[in-house]
């Protein structure tokens, strides 16, 4: 039977299943990250991006496909995180523009929408790189266009798109040597394939109820609503009785020792005694729980009696509350010309504020803020114009996207490290225009060499550096140069490689997993060889990186 069009109901199913499919595989996508450092967040970022789009579609009651694609595109645009998330949002921005005014989509219109998405995404990327999500999207769209010339069956066209994406994904290691060296396919391309596969499954309606828990998305919305309805900013932190927001998923189909039969009402009744704000849903395969408790371990122990624990999540609500209060305090400030920086770690925040940054967006490695987060920070600054320092290569595109949709003049200085951001601030002049400041601050990025020390999370070889899990890595301007078993040795060797005849000032910021004593050891060893250099040590308090180092 030929399926000649996609109506609003089928499109909603396509988006819903694609979102579930990507979400269930986000951790796998994260694992495809090339660098053996704890920044494998491509799947997480893409998942959060499409979830934002799916939520917008769910809230739109239109029977016009063209209006639903617009909601998907706008939702993904505002929720976009990380480079793959931003590129995905551009793919569906182009997709939407090809469907304006359509009540349904036929095979040719579907193929055109994918092709227009590719054209839009390529334009959005300053230097498109083949072997990435762009290649997967381009080849898939071309296969769809070819098939649309042969048939008016939308199922055949979408199947061709999925098969094209699969074939293209397999070629990514041949196009990007670093992928072949590590032995993985491109993570963003893999994420896009999951989306396209979900589209096809949603269109056919074959695997939706078998493979996914229909209520999971609704439960996420319930959790979000519960949190939004809370009055955390009105309470004192010490008033929070159950301090850990705890979530678990239980695979009820898995065998575990002494497994108990699952009955949802009994399950809820027991958990209600462990805390408050309880939400628990289940189908025949999975149970999902959200509860605020002082004893997350008790929740895990109880849930594990009914099956294998899948995804688990704990958020410290007291820390979240303090952040909300701090942000509320920041809301009271307003300036003519704001500088907004992305950073994490109290010491790093203090350094930026001491240099004149007006507002900090919490984030960085593993915590990429969305386009909406950056827009919100711009609005809350109360300024008439603003500069944004992303301070991470995976945040630059989201920042630029935020600037494009902001109502204010906003300039982006493409800082890829904390050290670059701090150096750029030295060139900021509030009396100059946005454009002049962007030019001056961007030029200043070249004045600093950035070094980062972190711990490897797996074995691999990159750029001829043999790396073992738990080695300390010295990363210079984004390239891994050092792998050592001792953190001080790794930092010392890294700084040695960062120096040249013009080097004058070395700044070392130690993070949560290191201390001032280790930083002083590094400085002492360097001073023995380089008595002409000046050194500064700061408590950055940053996660992930033992040391952040700048050489100027």
XYZ file of C-alpha atoms in Angstrom:
552
model
C 0.000 0.000 0.000
C 1.409 3.350 -1.063
C 1.525 6.049 1.636
C 1.165 9.298 -0.268
C 1.258 11.932 2.458
C 2.251 12.763 6.009
C -0.501 14.474 7.975
C -0.238 16.251 11.315
C -0.936 13.093 13.344
C 1.801 11.120 11.624
C 4.222 14.011 11.922
C 3.557 14.231 15.653
C 4.278 10.490 15.934
C 7.478 10.925 13.945
C 8.752 13.653 16.270
C 7.714 11.799 19.415
C 9.348 8.497 18.451
C 12.492 10.227 17.170
C 12.820 12.043 20.485
C 12.424 8.835 22.466
C 14.837 6.967 20.226
C 17.523 9.625 20.560
C 16.956 9.899 24.294
C 17.336 6.164 24.860
C 20.604 6.173 22.943
C 22.079 9.441 24.219
C 24.619 7.727 26.458
C 25.790 5.545 23.564
C 26.254 8.653 21.419
C 28.200 10.261 24.270
C 30.507 7.240 24.303
C 31.522 7.914 20.695
C 33.303 11.087 21.697
C 36.757 11.087 20.149
C 38.726 12.697 22.950
C 39.229 10.485 26.042
C 38.286 13.360 28.355
C 35.028 13.735 30.267
C 33.306 15.851 27.652
C 31.337 13.201 25.788
C 28.114 15.120 25.739
C 27.053 15.077 22.069
C 24.166 12.702 22.733
C 23.057 14.641 25.785
C 23.165 17.922 23.904
C 21.280 16.565 20.871
C 18.715 14.953 23.154
C 18.054 18.178 25.037
C 17.829 20.018 21.722
C 15.203 17.756 20.171
C 13.303 17.469 23.472
C 12.853 21.235 23.350
C 11.504 20.928 19.804
C 9.227 18.001 20.678
C 7.777 19.944 23.602
C 6.932 22.838 21.282
C 5.233 20.435 18.856
C 3.266 18.819 21.686
C 1.973 22.232 22.761
C 0.803 23.106 19.223
C -2.734 21.867 18.426
C -2.574 22.748 14.727
C -3.602 20.240 12.062
C -1.189 21.898 9.588
C 2.104 20.060 9.127
C 3.750 23.336 8.166
C 2.849 24.860 11.523
C 4.134 21.830 13.422
C 7.470 21.920 11.600
C 7.705 25.597 12.566
C 7.189 24.684 16.232
C 9.792 21.940 15.970
C 12.295 24.337 14.420
C 11.688 27.109 16.951
C 11.814 24.727 19.890
C 15.070 23.197 18.695
C 16.536 26.628 18.000
C 15.914 27.824 21.549
C 16.964 24.526 23.146
C 20.070 23.996 21.012
C 23.178 22.970 22.976
C 26.609 22.090 21.676
C 27.716 22.161 18.075
C 25.745 19.070 17.019
C 22.636 20.433 18.725
C 22.971 23.761 16.928
C 23.568 22.088 13.550
C 20.532 19.849 14.161
C 18.447 22.932 14.888
C 19.607 24.458 11.604
C 18.719 21.283 9.695
C 15.160 21.520 10.960
C 15.042 25.288 10.477
C 15.594 24.665 6.789
C 13.183 21.743 6.894
C 10.481 24.024 8.298
C 11.035 26.756 5.716
C 10.385 24.269 2.913
C 7.055 23.288 4.433
C 5.490 26.690 5.138
C 1.737 26.584 4.452
C 1.547 22.814 3.955
C -1.352 20.930 5.497
C 0.276 17.610 4.608
C 3.580 16.576 3.040
C 3.850 14.401 -0.053
C 6.953 12.480 -1.074
C 8.492 15.298 -3.119
C 7.790 17.883 -0.431
C 9.360 15.623 2.192
C 12.509 15.215 0.110
C 12.630 18.954 -0.549
C 12.366 19.679 3.183
C 15.364 17.473 4.005
C 17.369 19.025 1.161
C 16.538 22.550 2.281
C 17.570 21.623 5.804
C 20.977 20.562 4.537
C 21.421 23.793 2.571
C 20.534 25.861 5.646
C 22.857 23.928 7.957
C 25.835 24.191 5.578
C 25.318 27.963 5.352
C 25.256 28.224 9.149
C 28.650 26.587 9.556
C 31.569 28.850 8.738
C 33.905 26.010 7.727
C 31.876 22.842 7.036
C 33.842 19.675 7.750
C 33.046 16.435 5.934
C 32.892 13.277 8.006
C 30.523 14.907 10.466
C 26.771 15.240 11.003
C 26.714 17.474 7.911
C 27.905 14.623 5.682
C 25.291 12.257 7.110
C 22.545 14.845 6.566
C 23.702 15.681 3.027
C 23.960 12.114 1.758
C 20.665 11.158 3.397
C 18.877 14.095 1.773
C 20.374 13.264 -1.629
C 19.144 9.662 -1.353
C 15.710 10.988 -0.429
C 15.691 13.323 -3.421
C 16.708 10.495 -5.757
C 13.941 8.253 -4.450
C 11.346 11.041 -4.726
C 12.081 11.135 -8.473
C 11.033 7.483 -8.696
C 8.022 7.200 -6.392
C 5.286 9.164 -4.650
C 5.414 6.885 -1.567
C 6.598 8.861 1.484
C 7.578 5.633 3.245
C 9.976 4.747 0.427
C 11.462 8.231 0.469
C 11.971 8.246 4.233
C 13.406 4.723 4.080
C 15.890 5.909 1.459
C 16.836 8.807 3.734
C 17.499 6.447 6.645
C 19.534 4.086 4.473
C 21.483 7.040 3.078
C 22.243 8.240 6.599
C 23.428 4.755 7.609
C 25.726 4.495 4.607
C 27.107 7.990 5.144
C 27.752 7.363 8.826
C 29.916 4.362 7.935
C 32.110 6.592 5.755
C 32.827 9.172 8.459
C 36.004 7.426 9.722
C 37.381 7.528 6.175
C 36.705 11.253 5.928
C 37.990 12.275 9.357
C 41.315 10.614 10.220
C 40.860 11.191 13.948
C 37.708 9.049 13.871
C 39.566 6.217 12.129
C 42.449 6.515 14.580
C 40.127 6.094 17.544
C 37.890 3.561 15.780
C 34.505 5.276 16.033
C 31.949 6.886 13.735
C 30.981 10.523 14.111
C 28.860 10.984 17.222
C 26.702 13.777 15.796
C 26.043 11.750 12.658
C 25.045 8.781 14.810
C 22.637 11.013 16.710
C 21.071 12.244 13.485
C 20.641 8.662 12.271
C 18.711 7.851 15.463
C 16.429 10.820 14.754
C 15.797 9.716 11.176
C 15.198 6.109 12.259
C 12.739 7.391 14.831
C 10.973 9.401 12.119
C 10.533 6.240 10.049
C 9.330 4.175 13.007
C 6.912 6.933 13.956
C 5.626 7.126 10.382
C 5.045 3.376 10.247
C 3.777 3.131 13.806
C 5.344 -0.310 14.138
C 7.706 -0.126 17.050
C 6.462 2.800 19.051
C 4.622 0.951 21.782
C 7.087 -1.945 21.733
C 10.275 -0.015 22.184
C 9.435 3.087 24.130
C 7.577 4.026 27.262
C 4.851 6.390 26.069
C 4.537 8.230 29.366
C 8.183 9.127 29.819
C 7.947 12.454 28.022
C 4.801 13.331 29.872
C 6.521 12.510 33.136
C 9.430 14.797 32.277
C 6.915 17.570 31.698
C 5.302 16.798 35.049
C 8.698 16.964 36.762
C 9.506 20.259 35.063
C 6.121 21.665 36.007
C 6.597 20.584 39.612
C 9.956 22.306 39.791
C 8.669 25.451 38.135
C 5.736 25.574 40.527
C 8.040 25.439 43.516
C 8.891 28.637 45.302
C 12.529 27.857 45.865
C 13.670 31.430 45.506
C 11.257 32.434 48.281
C 12.663 29.961 50.832
C 15.862 29.720 52.814
C 18.219 26.941 51.729
C 18.151 25.437 55.221
C 14.361 25.015 54.943
C 14.729 22.259 52.336
C 13.923 18.993 54.136
C 14.546 16.499 51.339
C 17.656 17.771 49.635
C 18.239 15.358 46.751
C 16.114 15.293 43.606
C 16.430 11.619 42.717
C 15.378 9.884 39.504
C 15.702 6.238 38.499
C 14.533 4.035 35.662
C 13.976 0.344 36.404
C 14.115 -2.216 33.597
C 11.314 -4.508 34.757
C 12.179 -7.135 32.121
C 15.669 -7.779 33.519
C 16.364 -10.681 35.853
C 17.869 -9.773 39.238
C 18.498 -11.913 42.344
C 15.393 -12.363 44.523
C 13.293 -10.342 42.092
C 9.936 -9.177 43.441
C 6.731 -8.859 41.421
C 6.058 -5.254 40.435
C 2.821 -3.547 41.458
C 2.773 0.174 40.763
C 0.509 1.174 43.673
C 2.617 -0.696 46.245
C 5.723 0.753 44.608
C 4.391 4.292 44.980
C 3.230 3.729 48.548
C 6.662 2.573 49.686
C 8.497 5.408 47.922
C 6.140 8.012 49.365
C 7.593 7.130 52.748
C 11.101 8.003 51.558
C 10.440 11.601 50.552
C 8.073 14.003 48.837
C 7.217 15.310 45.338
C 6.872 11.690 44.227
C 6.094 10.859 40.594
C 6.146 7.237 39.438
C 4.940 5.783 36.138
C 5.404 2.441 34.443
C 4.453 0.228 31.560
C 5.173 -3.488 31.195
C 8.884 -2.895 30.692
C 10.062 0.179 32.547
C 9.264 2.085 35.719
C 10.400 5.661 36.092
C 10.606 7.415 39.450
C 11.159 10.992 40.558
C 11.264 11.808 44.272
C 12.834 14.392 46.580
C 14.570 12.549 49.407
C 17.410 12.695 51.898
C 18.240 9.084 51.120
C 18.809 8.454 47.369
C 20.474 5.139 48.187
C 17.261 3.831 49.731
C 15.428 4.640 46.478
C 18.052 2.773 44.448
C 17.976 -0.229 46.795
C 14.200 -0.467 46.709
C 13.952 -0.044 42.933
C 16.618 -2.681 42.267
C 14.370 -5.366 43.796
C 12.096 -5.184 40.750
C 14.634 -5.160 37.922
C 17.880 -3.664 36.718
C 18.435 0.031 37.341
C 18.955 1.956 34.133
C 19.548 5.685 34.087
C 19.907 7.214 37.554
C 20.189 10.900 38.432
C 20.739 12.861 41.646
C 20.675 16.666 41.918
C 21.626 18.454 45.111
C 18.674 20.811 45.550
C 20.379 22.863 48.230
C 23.152 23.818 45.803
C 20.551 24.511 43.115
C 18.685 26.721 45.543
C 21.777 28.734 46.375
C 22.334 29.266 42.637
C 18.756 30.456 42.221
C 19.169 32.907 45.078
C 22.446 34.158 43.626
C 20.863 34.586 40.194
C 17.954 36.387 41.807
C 20.421 38.785 43.376
C 22.007 39.273 39.941
C 18.587 40.119 38.537
C 18.709 43.352 40.512
C 21.725 44.583 38.549
C 21.610 46.350 35.211
C 24.272 48.047 33.116
C 24.517 49.925 29.817
C 26.974 47.476 28.229
C 27.103 43.963 29.655
C 29.739 41.304 29.288
C 28.424 37.786 29.825
C 30.748 34.817 30.293
C 30.181 31.072 30.477
C 32.153 29.538 33.333
C 32.030 27.104 36.225
C 33.838 27.142 39.544
C 33.555 29.864 42.173
C 37.148 30.958 41.743
C 36.771 31.281 37.972
C 33.561 33.262 38.452
C 35.348 35.632 40.836
C 38.200 36.145 38.363
C 35.784 37.066 35.578
C 33.819 39.395 37.848
C 37.032 41.094 38.963
C 37.776 41.829 35.307
C 34.388 43.437 34.755
C 32.108 40.591 33.620
C 28.553 41.448 34.663
C 26.867 38.056 34.470
C 28.065 34.453 34.545
C 26.229 31.575 32.887
C 27.058 28.394 34.778
C 28.444 25.914 32.281
C 31.404 24.775 30.271
C 32.748 21.284 29.648
C 29.938 18.693 29.974
C 27.497 21.503 30.804
C 26.843 23.408 27.582
C 24.168 26.100 28.029
C 21.375 26.261 25.479
C 20.628 29.110 23.111
C 17.717 29.994 25.410
C 20.016 30.060 28.484
C 22.245 32.605 26.747
C 19.280 34.686 25.595
C 17.926 34.686 29.159
C 21.269 35.898 30.521
C 21.349 38.709 27.958
C 17.826 39.790 28.931
C 18.523 39.580 32.670
C 21.593 41.779 32.321
C 19.254 44.708 31.708
C 21.850 46.090 29.297
C 21.255 47.847 25.984
C 24.099 45.949 24.319
C 26.219 42.959 25.250
C 29.305 40.878 24.571
C 29.275 37.108 25.176
C 32.375 35.045 25.993
C 31.504 31.334 25.378
C 34.894 30.116 26.710
C 34.352 26.680 25.134
C 34.507 25.594 21.513
C 31.290 23.634 21.875
C 29.353 26.710 23.016
C 30.418 29.234 20.377
C 27.730 28.235 17.848
C 24.919 28.374 20.429
C 26.150 31.825 21.477
C 26.137 33.052 17.878
C 22.644 31.635 17.415
C 21.510 33.504 20.541
C 23.006 36.732 19.207
C 21.117 36.323 15.920
C 17.722 36.112 17.615
C 18.385 38.634 20.400
C 16.571 41.963 20.361
C 19.765 43.705 21.503
C 23.052 44.329 19.682
C 25.111 41.335 20.853
C 28.658 40.480 19.866
C 30.310 37.086 20.276
C 34.004 36.823 21.021
C 34.825 33.223 20.032
C 36.835 32.321 23.116
C 37.354 28.560 23.364
C 38.995 28.403 26.779
C 38.702 30.112 30.145
C 42.194 31.521 29.683
C 41.207 33.090 26.360
C 38.114 34.608 27.934
C 40.074 36.158 30.789
C 42.669 37.553 28.379
C 39.983 38.951 26.069
C 38.450 40.876 28.971
C 41.634 42.932 29.261
C 40.755 44.506 25.894
C 37.132 45.336 26.727
C 36.272 49.043 26.662
C 32.666 49.997 27.554
C 33.045 53.282 25.665
C 33.555 51.483 22.345
C 30.875 49.891 20.164
C 29.968 46.208 20.160
C 31.761 45.705 16.848
C 34.922 47.498 17.985
C 35.030 45.479 21.189
C 34.505 42.198 19.324
C 37.404 43.059 17.005
C 39.758 44.081 19.807
C 38.835 41.197 22.121
C 39.033 38.610 19.338
C 42.508 39.823 18.370
C 43.549 39.423 22.028
C 42.714 35.707 21.936
C 45.981 35.116 20.111
C 47.949 36.662 22.979
C 47.502 33.649 25.238
C 48.359 29.949 25.014
C 45.796 27.815 26.851
C 46.601 24.618 28.697
C 44.288 22.183 30.455
C 45.021 19.127 32.574
C 42.332 16.491 33.002
C 42.095 12.735 33.474
C 41.538 10.263 30.622
C 38.387 8.181 30.844
C 39.532 5.419 28.454
C 42.462 3.950 26.550
C 43.208 5.333 23.099
C 45.884 6.877 20.913
C 45.501 10.389 19.525
C 48.078 12.391 17.596
C 50.584 9.616 18.327
C 50.108 10.082 22.086
C 49.393 6.712 23.712
C 46.800 7.221 26.429
C 45.668 4.897 29.192
C 42.569 5.264 31.310
C 43.192 7.540 34.339
C 46.287 9.102 32.775
C 46.536 12.847 33.271
C 46.348 14.611 29.914
C 48.003 17.896 29.025
C 45.907 19.648 26.361
C 47.357 22.694 24.614
C 44.936 24.862 22.634
C 42.655 21.863 22.157
C 45.289 19.275 21.199
C 46.376 16.463 23.533
C 50.142 16.694 23.902
C 50.912 14.934 27.197
C 49.787 11.720 28.923
C 51.309 11.017 32.344
C 50.359 9.021 35.405
C 51.225 11.901 37.755
C 49.198 15.093 37.664
C 52.068 17.431 38.616
C 54.361 15.884 36.003
C 51.649 16.211 33.359
C 51.123 19.886 34.180
C 54.860 20.637 34.272
C 55.507 18.937 30.926
C 52.521 20.691 29.407
C 53.697 24.151 30.483
C 57.167 23.422 29.130
C 55.609 22.813 25.720
C 53.572 26.026 25.994
C 56.578 28.293 26.519
C 58.438 30.271 23.876
C 60.914 33.133 23.909
C 58.123 35.713 24.365
C 56.516 34.035 27.394
C 56.358 36.247 30.476
C 53.419 35.379 32.780
C 52.161 31.919 33.764
C 48.771 31.723 35.477
C 47.691 28.438 37.063
C 44.109 27.856 38.248
C 43.687 24.667 40.248
C 40.320 22.926 40.232
C 38.178 20.897 42.615
C 40.254 17.751 42.156
C 43.609 19.415 42.843
C 44.988 21.876 45.395
C 47.335 24.789 45.949
C 50.137 22.502 47.160
C 50.215 20.711 43.803
C 50.083 24.036 41.966
C 53.035 25.308 44.029
C 55.018 22.174 43.139
C 54.509 22.927 39.469
C 55.611 26.532 39.935
C 58.680 25.545 41.964
C 59.816 23.097 39.290
C 59.328 25.705 36.570
C 61.116 28.435 38.534
C 64.234 26.265 38.725
C 64.479 26.339 34.930
C 62.907 29.716 34.105
C 63.808 32.430 36.600
C 62.696 35.113 34.135
C 59.021 34.097 34.316
C 56.313 35.450 36.633
C 53.738 33.099 38.165
C 50.233 33.483 39.560
C 48.204 30.784 41.324
C 44.418 30.957 41.779
C 41.822 28.624 43.285
C 39.554 28.242 40.255
C 37.294 25.620 41.790
C 36.462 24.322 38.310
C 35.190 20.774 37.759
C 36.679 18.371 35.201
C 40.071 20.100 34.902
C 42.749 19.699 37.587
C 44.551 22.724 36.213
C 43.819 25.492 33.748
C 46.987 27.276 32.651
C 47.550 30.393 30.614
C 50.869 31.519 29.192
C 51.128 35.134 28.050
